[in-house]
Each structure stands twice: as structure tokens, then as C-alpha cells.
């Protein structure tokens, strides 16, 4: 990994899609132990996976991991907390809770 250059690698993965009343989620687990660092991007190869309501679907796929450059990793770590705070919603009230 260079300070200004990105690198790409491929990794086998298992994609889990849940479309149930209790849970609506999508997860990718790398079967070769690859880890994702701040600033990295992942693109799962293959056709779209659709799960009908009430189903849990698991498929084996290949994923392309684009590793962030050193500069991008530093920037992501420095600014990530600010972007997270945009997702938070705060409410202030004059009422005292009892």
C-alpha cells in the first residue's frame, strides 16, 4: 500500500440477505480472513441477490476490495467521527424529567 496509490484484491465471500419481519439486513463475510480498513471499498461480483419477504438467502461470491491509499486512510480516520455525528439526531427540551 502506497501513500498515494490504491491497490485491489479479490476475496471469496458469503453474502447473507435477510428480508424478514424481525430483520432487514445484508452482510458480507470474507472466507479467507480479509479485513476492511477505513476508506476501503468492497464490490461484490455477480447478479443482484433478491430475497422474498420472510426469507434468508446466503450465496457464495467473489468480492473486489479496493484498498484506500495511506492518505485516504488518514483522512477517513480524521473526519469519520464528524460524518457519524451527522447521522445522530439530538433533541433539547425545557421540560425536566421526573
Tab-separated table of N, CA and C in Angstrom:
chain	number	residue	atom	x	y	z
A	1	UNK	N	0.857	-1.178	0.000
A	1	UNK	CA	0.000	0.000	0.000
A	1	UNK	C	0.892	1.227	0.000
A	2	UNK	N	0.714	2.064	-1.015
A	2	UNK	CA	1.462	3.305	-1.081
A	2	UNK	C	0.711	4.422	-0.400
A	3	UNK	N	1.418	5.503	-0.182
A	3	UNK	CA	0.781	6.640	0.487
A	3	UNK	C	-0.197	7.347	-0.442
A	4	UNK	N	0.040	7.278	-1.768
A	4	UNK	CA	-0.832	7.953	-2.729
A	4	UNK	C	-1.543	7.005	-3.680
A	5	UNK	N	-1.279	5.713	-3.618
A	5	UNK	CA	-1.863	4.781	-4.579
A	5	UNK	C	-2.796	3.785	-3.907
A	6	UNK	N	-3.802	3.375	-4.658
A	6	UNK	CA	-4.744	2.354	-4.191
A	6	UNK	C	-4.336	1.000	-4.765
A	7	UNK	N	-4.709	-0.052	-4.062
A	7	UNK	CA	-4.484	-1.402	-4.568
A	7	UNK	C	-5.806	-2.157	-4.554
A	8	UNK	N	-5.896	-3.172	-5.415
A	8	UNK	CA	-7.109	-4.000	-5.483
A	8	UNK	C	-6.735	-5.440	-5.215
A	9	UNK	N	-7.668	-6.145	-4.582
A	9	UNK	CA	-7.514	-7.584	-4.375
A	9	UNK	C	-8.894	-8.228	-4.431
A	10	UNK	N	-8.920	-9.509	-4.729
A	10	UNK	CA	-10.189	-10.234	-4.738
A	10	UNK	C	-10.193	-11.224	-3.584
A	11	UNK	N	-11.391	-11.483	-3.081
A	11	UNK	CA	-11.529	-12.391	-1.947
A	11	UNK	C	-12.860	-13.125	-2.056
A	12	UNK	N	-12.871	-14.410	-1.724
A	12	UNK	CA	-14.145	-15.134	-1.684
A	12	UNK	C	-14.951	-14.669	-0.471
A	13	UNK	N	-16.263	-14.648	-0.636
A	13	UNK	CA	-17.105	-14.187	0.470
A	13	UNK	C	-18.445	-14.898	0.453
A	14	UNK	N	-19.143	-14.782	1.566
A	14	UNK	CA	-20.511	-15.280	1.682
A	14	UNK	C	-21.401	-14.070	1.936
A	15	UNK	N	-22.399	-13.896	1.083
A	15	UNK	CA	-23.342	-12.786	1.205
A	15	UNK	C	-24.619	-13.331	1.830
A	16	UNK	N	-25.065	-12.681	2.909
A	16	UNK	CA	-26.293	-13.084	3.597
A	16	UNK	C	-27.292	-11.938	3.505
A	17	UNK	N	-28.462	-12.219	2.928
A	17	UNK	CA	-29.540	-11.240	2.791
A	17	UNK	C	-30.722	-11.737	3.609
A	18	UNK	N	-31.200	-10.902	4.527
A	18	UNK	CA	-32.360	-11.249	5.351
A	18	UNK	C	-33.480	-10.254	5.074
A	19	UNK	N	-34.650	-10.772	4.732
A	19	UNK	CA	-35.831	-9.939	4.474
A	19	UNK	C	-36.997	-10.533	5.255
A	20	UNK	N	-36.919	-10.335	6.575
A	20	UNK	CA	-37.929	-10.887	7.474
A	20	UNK	C	-38.521	-9.780	8.334
A	21	UNK	N	-39.591	-10.092	9.011
A	21	UNK	CA	-40.229	-9.117	9.896
A	21	UNK	C	-39.270	-8.664	10.979
A	22	UNK	N	-38.491	-9.593	11.524
A	22	UNK	CA	-37.575	-9.292	12.623
A	22	UNK	C	-36.321	-8.573	12.158
A	23	UNK	N	-35.968	-8.715	10.894
A	23	UNK	CA	-34.668	-8.211	10.440
A	23	UNK	C	-34.680	-7.938	8.946
A	24	UNK	N	-34.112	-6.804	8.566
A	24	UNK	CA	-33.878	-6.458	7.172
A	24	UNK	C	-32.406	-6.083	7.087
A	25	UNK	N	-31.574	-6.977	6.515
A	25	UNK	CA	-30.134	-6.733	6.549
A	25	UNK	C	-29.422	-7.418	5.388
A	26	UNK	N	-28.195	-6.973	5.161
A	26	UNK	CA	-27.301	-7.592	4.192
A	26	UNK	C	-25.900	-7.583	4.800
A	27	UNK	N	-25.239	-8.725	4.792
A	27	UNK	CA	-23.907	-8.843	5.383
A	27	UNK	C	-22.982	-9.574	4.417
A	28	UNK	N	-21.706	-9.186	4.436
A	28	UNK	CA	-20.670	-9.854	3.653
A	28	UNK	C	-19.614	-10.348	4.619
A	29	UNK	N	-19.294	-11.646	4.536
A	29	UNK	CA	-18.245	-12.230	5.373
A	29	UNK	C	-17.192	-12.817	4.453
A	30	UNK	N	-15.949	-12.387	4.620
A	30	UNK	CA	-14.858	-12.885	3.801
A	30	UNK	C	-14.394	-14.225	4.347
A	31	UNK	N	-14.353	-15.229	3.488
A	31	UNK	CA	-13.992	-16.573	3.929
A	31	UNK	C	-12.484	-16.792	3.992
A	32	UNK	N	-11.704	-15.853	3.469
A	32	UNK	CA	-10.250	-16.001	3.519
A	32	UNK	C	-9.629	-15.175	4.645
A	33	UNK	N	-10.443	-14.550	5.482
A	33	UNK	CA	-9.935	-13.781	6.615
A	33	UNK	C	-9.575	-12.345	6.289
A	34	UNK	N	-9.902	-11.856	5.105
A	34	UNK	CA	-9.599	-10.470	4.738
A	34	UNK	C	-10.335	-9.511	5.677
A	35	UNK	N	-9.701	-8.394	5.967
A	35	UNK	CA	-10.325	-7.368	6.807
A	35	UNK	C	-10.450	-6.075	6.014
A	36	UNK	N	-11.402	-5.249	6.421
A	36	UNK	CA	-11.646	-3.965	5.773
A	36	UNK	C	-11.174	-2.867	6.711
A	37	UNK	N	-10.431	-1.928	6.161
A	37	UNK	CA	-9.897	-0.803	6.930
A	37	UNK	C	-10.627	0.478	6.549
A	38	UNK	N	-10.478	1.538	7.333
A	38	UNK	CA	-11.132	2.809	6.998
A	38	UNK	C	-10.752	3.278	5.593
A	39	UNK	N	-11.759	3.652	4.811
A	39	UNK	CA	-11.539	4.149	3.463
A	39	UNK	C	-11.592	3.091	2.382
A	40	UNK	N	-11.521	1.810	2.737
A	40	UNK	CA	-11.588	0.732	1.742
A	40	UNK	C	-13.009	0.619	1.198
A	41	UNK	N	-13.123	0.137	-0.037
A	41	UNK	CA	-14.434	-0.125	-0.625
A	41	UNK	C	-14.505	-1.578	-1.053
A	42	UNK	N	-15.719	-2.125	-1.050
A	42	UNK	CA	-15.942	-3.526	-1.421
A	42	UNK	C	-17.052	-3.573	-2.460
A	43	UNK	N	-16.803	-4.325	-3.543
A	43	UNK	CA	-17.832	-4.544	-4.546
A	43	UNK	C	-17.978	-6.045	-4.742
A	44	UNK	N	-19.172	-6.551	-4.479
A	44	UNK	CA	-19.459	-7.978	-4.621
A	44	UNK	C	-19.805	-8.245	-6.081
A	45	UNK	N	-19.156	-9.256	-6.673
A	45	UNK	CA	-19.355	-9.591	-8.084
A	45	UNK	C	-20.576	-10.492	-8.251
A	46	UNK	N	-21.192	-10.423	-9.419
A	46	UNK	CA	-22.311	-11.307	-9.733
A	46	UNK	C	-23.623	-10.561	-9.824
A	47	UNK	N	-24.685	-11.293	-10.184
A	47	UNK	CA	-26.007	-10.674	-10.330
A	47	UNK	C	-26.604	-10.287	-8.977
A	48	UNK	N	-27.600	-9.439	-9.043
A	48	UNK	CA	-28.307	-8.968	-7.845
A	48	UNK	C	-28.927	-10.149	-7.102
A	49	UNK	N	-28.873	-10.069	-5.783
A	49	UNK	CA	-29.480	-11.116	-4.946
A	49	UNK	C	-30.789	-10.573	-4.395
A	50	UNK	N	-31.867	-11.295	-4.649
A	50	UNK	CA	-33.182	-10.880	-4.162
A	50	UNK	C	-33.695	-11.914	-3.167
A	51	UNK	N	-34.164	-11.427	-2.022
A	51	UNK	CA	-34.775	-12.307	-1.024
A	51	UNK	C	-36.237	-11.907	-0.884
A	52	UNK	N	-37.115	-12.847	-1.086
A	52	UNK	CA	-38.542	-12.582	-0.923
A	52	UNK	C	-38.849	-12.373	0.555
A	53	UNK	N	-39.978	-11.754	0.835
A	53	UNK	CA	-40.341	-11.491	2.222
A	53	UNK	C	-40.404	-12.801	3.001
A	54	UNK	N	-39.775	-12.789	4.175
A	54	UNK	CA	-39.756	-13.960	5.042
A	54	UNK	C	-38.578	-14.891	4.797
A	55	UNK	N	-37.697	-14.540	3.858
A	55	UNK	CA	-36.590	-15.422	3.518
A	55	UNK	C	-35.246	-14.909	4.027
A	56	UNK	N	-34.326	-15.853	4.175
A	56	UNK	CA	-32.926	-15.588	4.479
A	56	UNK	C	-32.124	-16.300	3.397
A	57	UNK	N	-31.361	-15.537	2.597
A	57	UNK	CA	-30.632	-16.086	1.463
A	57	UNK	C	-29.134	-15.943	1.704
A	58	UNK	N	-28.391	-17.032	1.465
A	58	UNK	CA	-26.924	-16.996	1.551
A	58	UNK	C	-26.344	-17.486	0.233
A	59	UNK	N	-25.374	-16.745	-0.302
A	59	UNK	CA	-24.717	-17.132	-1.547
A	59	UNK	C	-23.227	-16.909	-1.434
A	60	UNK	N	-22.453	-17.770	-2.076
A	60	UNK	CA	-21.005	-17.593	-2.151
A	60	UNK	C	-20.690	-16.759	-3.385
A	61	UNK	N	-19.856	-15.759	-3.212
A	61	UNK	CA	-19.484	-14.850	-4.294
A	61	UNK	C	-18.011	-14.480	-4.174
A	62	UNK	N	-17.526	-13.747	-5.163
A	62	UNK	CA	-16.208	-13.134	-5.117
A	62	UNK	C	-16.413	-11.638	-4.949
A	63	UNK	N	-15.538	-11.015	-4.184
A	63	UNK	CA	-15.624	-9.579	-3.943
A	63	UNK	C	-14.298	-8.934	-4.325
A	64	UNK	N	-14.387	-7.716	-4.851
A	64	UNK	CA	-13.200	-6.926	-5.150
A	64	UNK	C	-13.053	-5.890	-4.052
A	65	UNK	N	-11.926	-5.916	-3.365
A	65	UNK	CA	-11.641	-4.960	-2.294
A	65	UNK	C	-10.656	-3.941	-2.841
A	66	UNK	N	-11.046	-2.673	-2.839
A	66	UNK	CA	-10.146	-1.599	-3.237
A	66	UNK	C	-9.612	-0.968	-1.970
A	67	UNK	N	-8.333	-1.158	-1.741
A	67	UNK	CA	-7.689	-0.641	-0.530
A	67	UNK	C	-7.418	0.847	-0.678
A	68	UNK	N	-7.765	1.601	0.343
A	68	UNK	CA	-7.527	3.043	0.337
A	68	UNK	C	-6.032	3.322	0.427
A	69	UNK	N	-5.631	4.436	-0.147
A	69	UNK	CA	-4.227	4.841	-0.015
A	69	UNK	C	-3.986	5.279	1.427
A	70	UNK	N	-2.735	5.420	1.789
A	70	UNK	CA	-2.396	5.872	3.138
A	70	UNK	C	-3.014	7.220	3.456
A	71	UNK	N	-2.996	8.124	2.479
A	71	UNK	CA	-3.577	9.453	2.678
A	71	UNK	C	-5.085	9.362	2.903
A	72	UNK	N	-5.765	8.524	2.114
A	72	UNK	CA	-7.212	8.345	2.273
A	72	UNK	C	-7.549	7.740	3.630
A	73	UNK	N	-6.741	6.801	4.099
A	73	UNK	CA	-6.985	6.207	5.416
A	73	UNK	C	-6.854	7.259	6.516
A	74	UNK	N	-5.826	8.084	6.433
A	74	UNK	CA	-5.666	9.155	7.434
A	74	UNK	C	-6.847	10.113	7.407
A	75	UNK	N	-7.277	10.504	6.204
A	75	UNK	CA	-8.396	11.440	6.065
A	75	UNK	C	-9.689	10.827	6.616
A	76	UNK	N	-9.931	9.555	6.318
A	76	UNK	CA	-11.145	8.884	6.785
A	76	UNK	C	-11.163	8.796	8.306
A	77	UNK	N	-10.031	8.467	8.897
A	77	UNK	CA	-9.956	8.388	10.358
A	77	UNK	C	-10.135	9.762	11.002
A	78	UNK	N	-9.612	10.800	10.357
A	78	UNK	CA	-9.691	12.149	10.926
A	78	UNK	C	-11.102	12.720	10.829
A	79	UNK	N	-11.832	12.407	9.759
A	79	UNK	CA	-13.140	13.029	9.536
A	79	UNK	C	-14.315	12.090	9.798
A	80	UNK	N	-14.065	10.819	10.050
A	80	UNK	CA	-15.149	9.848	10.215
A	80	UNK	C	-16.088	10.166	11.366
A	81	UNK	N	-15.561	10.666	12.469
A	81	UNK	CA	-16.409	10.989	13.622
A	81	UNK	C	-17.382	12.109	13.293
A	82	UNK	N	-16.955	13.074	12.502
A	82	UNK	CA	-17.844	14.182	12.136
A	82	UNK	C	-18.985	13.696	11.254
A	83	UNK	N	-18.685	12.790	10.328
A	83	UNK	CA	-19.730	12.248	9.464
A	83	UNK	C	-20.714	11.402	10.254
A	84	UNK	N	-20.232	10.689	11.264
A	84	UNK	CA	-21.119	9.903	12.117
A	84	UNK	C	-22.075	10.819	12.872
A	85	UNK	N	-21.575	11.958	13.333
A	85	UNK	CA	-22.415	12.874	14.109
A	85	UNK	C	-23.562	13.428	13.263
A	86	UNK	N	-23.390	13.480	11.938
A	86	UNK	CA	-24.480	13.923	11.075
A	86	UNK	C	-25.657	12.955	11.125
A	87	UNK	N	-25.396	11.696	11.425
A	87	UNK	CA	-26.454	10.694	11.492
A	87	UNK	C	-27.246	10.772	12.799
A	88	UNK	N	-26.636	11.372	13.821
A	88	UNK	CA	-27.290	11.470	15.123
A	88	UNK	C	-28.296	12.620	15.118
A	89	UNK	N	-29.389	12.422	15.796
A	89	UNK	CA	-30.384	13.476	15.923
A	89	UNK	C	-30.535	13.802	17.396
A	90	UNK	N	-30.368	15.067	17.713
A	90	UNK	CA	-30.439	15.489	19.098
A	90	UNK	C	-31.700	16.317	19.316
A	91	UNK	N	-32.255	16.184	20.507
A	91	UNK	CA	-33.439	16.952	20.862
A	91	UNK	C	-33.216	17.551	22.239
A	92	UNK	N	-33.471	18.857	22.348
A	92	UNK	CA	-33.329	19.537	23.626
A	92	UNK	C	-34.686	20.068	24.040
A	93	UNK	N	-34.979	19.944	25.309
A	93	UNK	CA	-36.286	20.346	25.809
A	93	UNK	C	-36.124	21.083	27.125
A	94	UNK	N	-37.055	21.997	27.408
A	94	UNK	CA	-37.045	22.735	28.662
A	94	UNK	C	-37.663	21.929	29.791
A	95	UNK	N	-38.327	20.845	29.462
A	95	UNK	CA	-39.002	20.042	30.469
A	95	UNK	C	-38.002	19.262	31.298
A	96	UNK	N	-38.303	19.133	32.582
A	96	UNK	CA	-37.475	18.345	33.479
A	96	UNK	C	-38.110	16.972	33.614
A	97	UNK	N	-37.305	15.945	33.418
A	97	UNK	CA	-37.826	14.582	33.561
A	97	UNK	C	-37.884	14.233	35.021
A	98	UNK	N	-38.966	13.619	35.450
A	98	UNK	CA	-39.077	13.245	36.871
A	98	UNK	C	-39.289	11.776	37.026
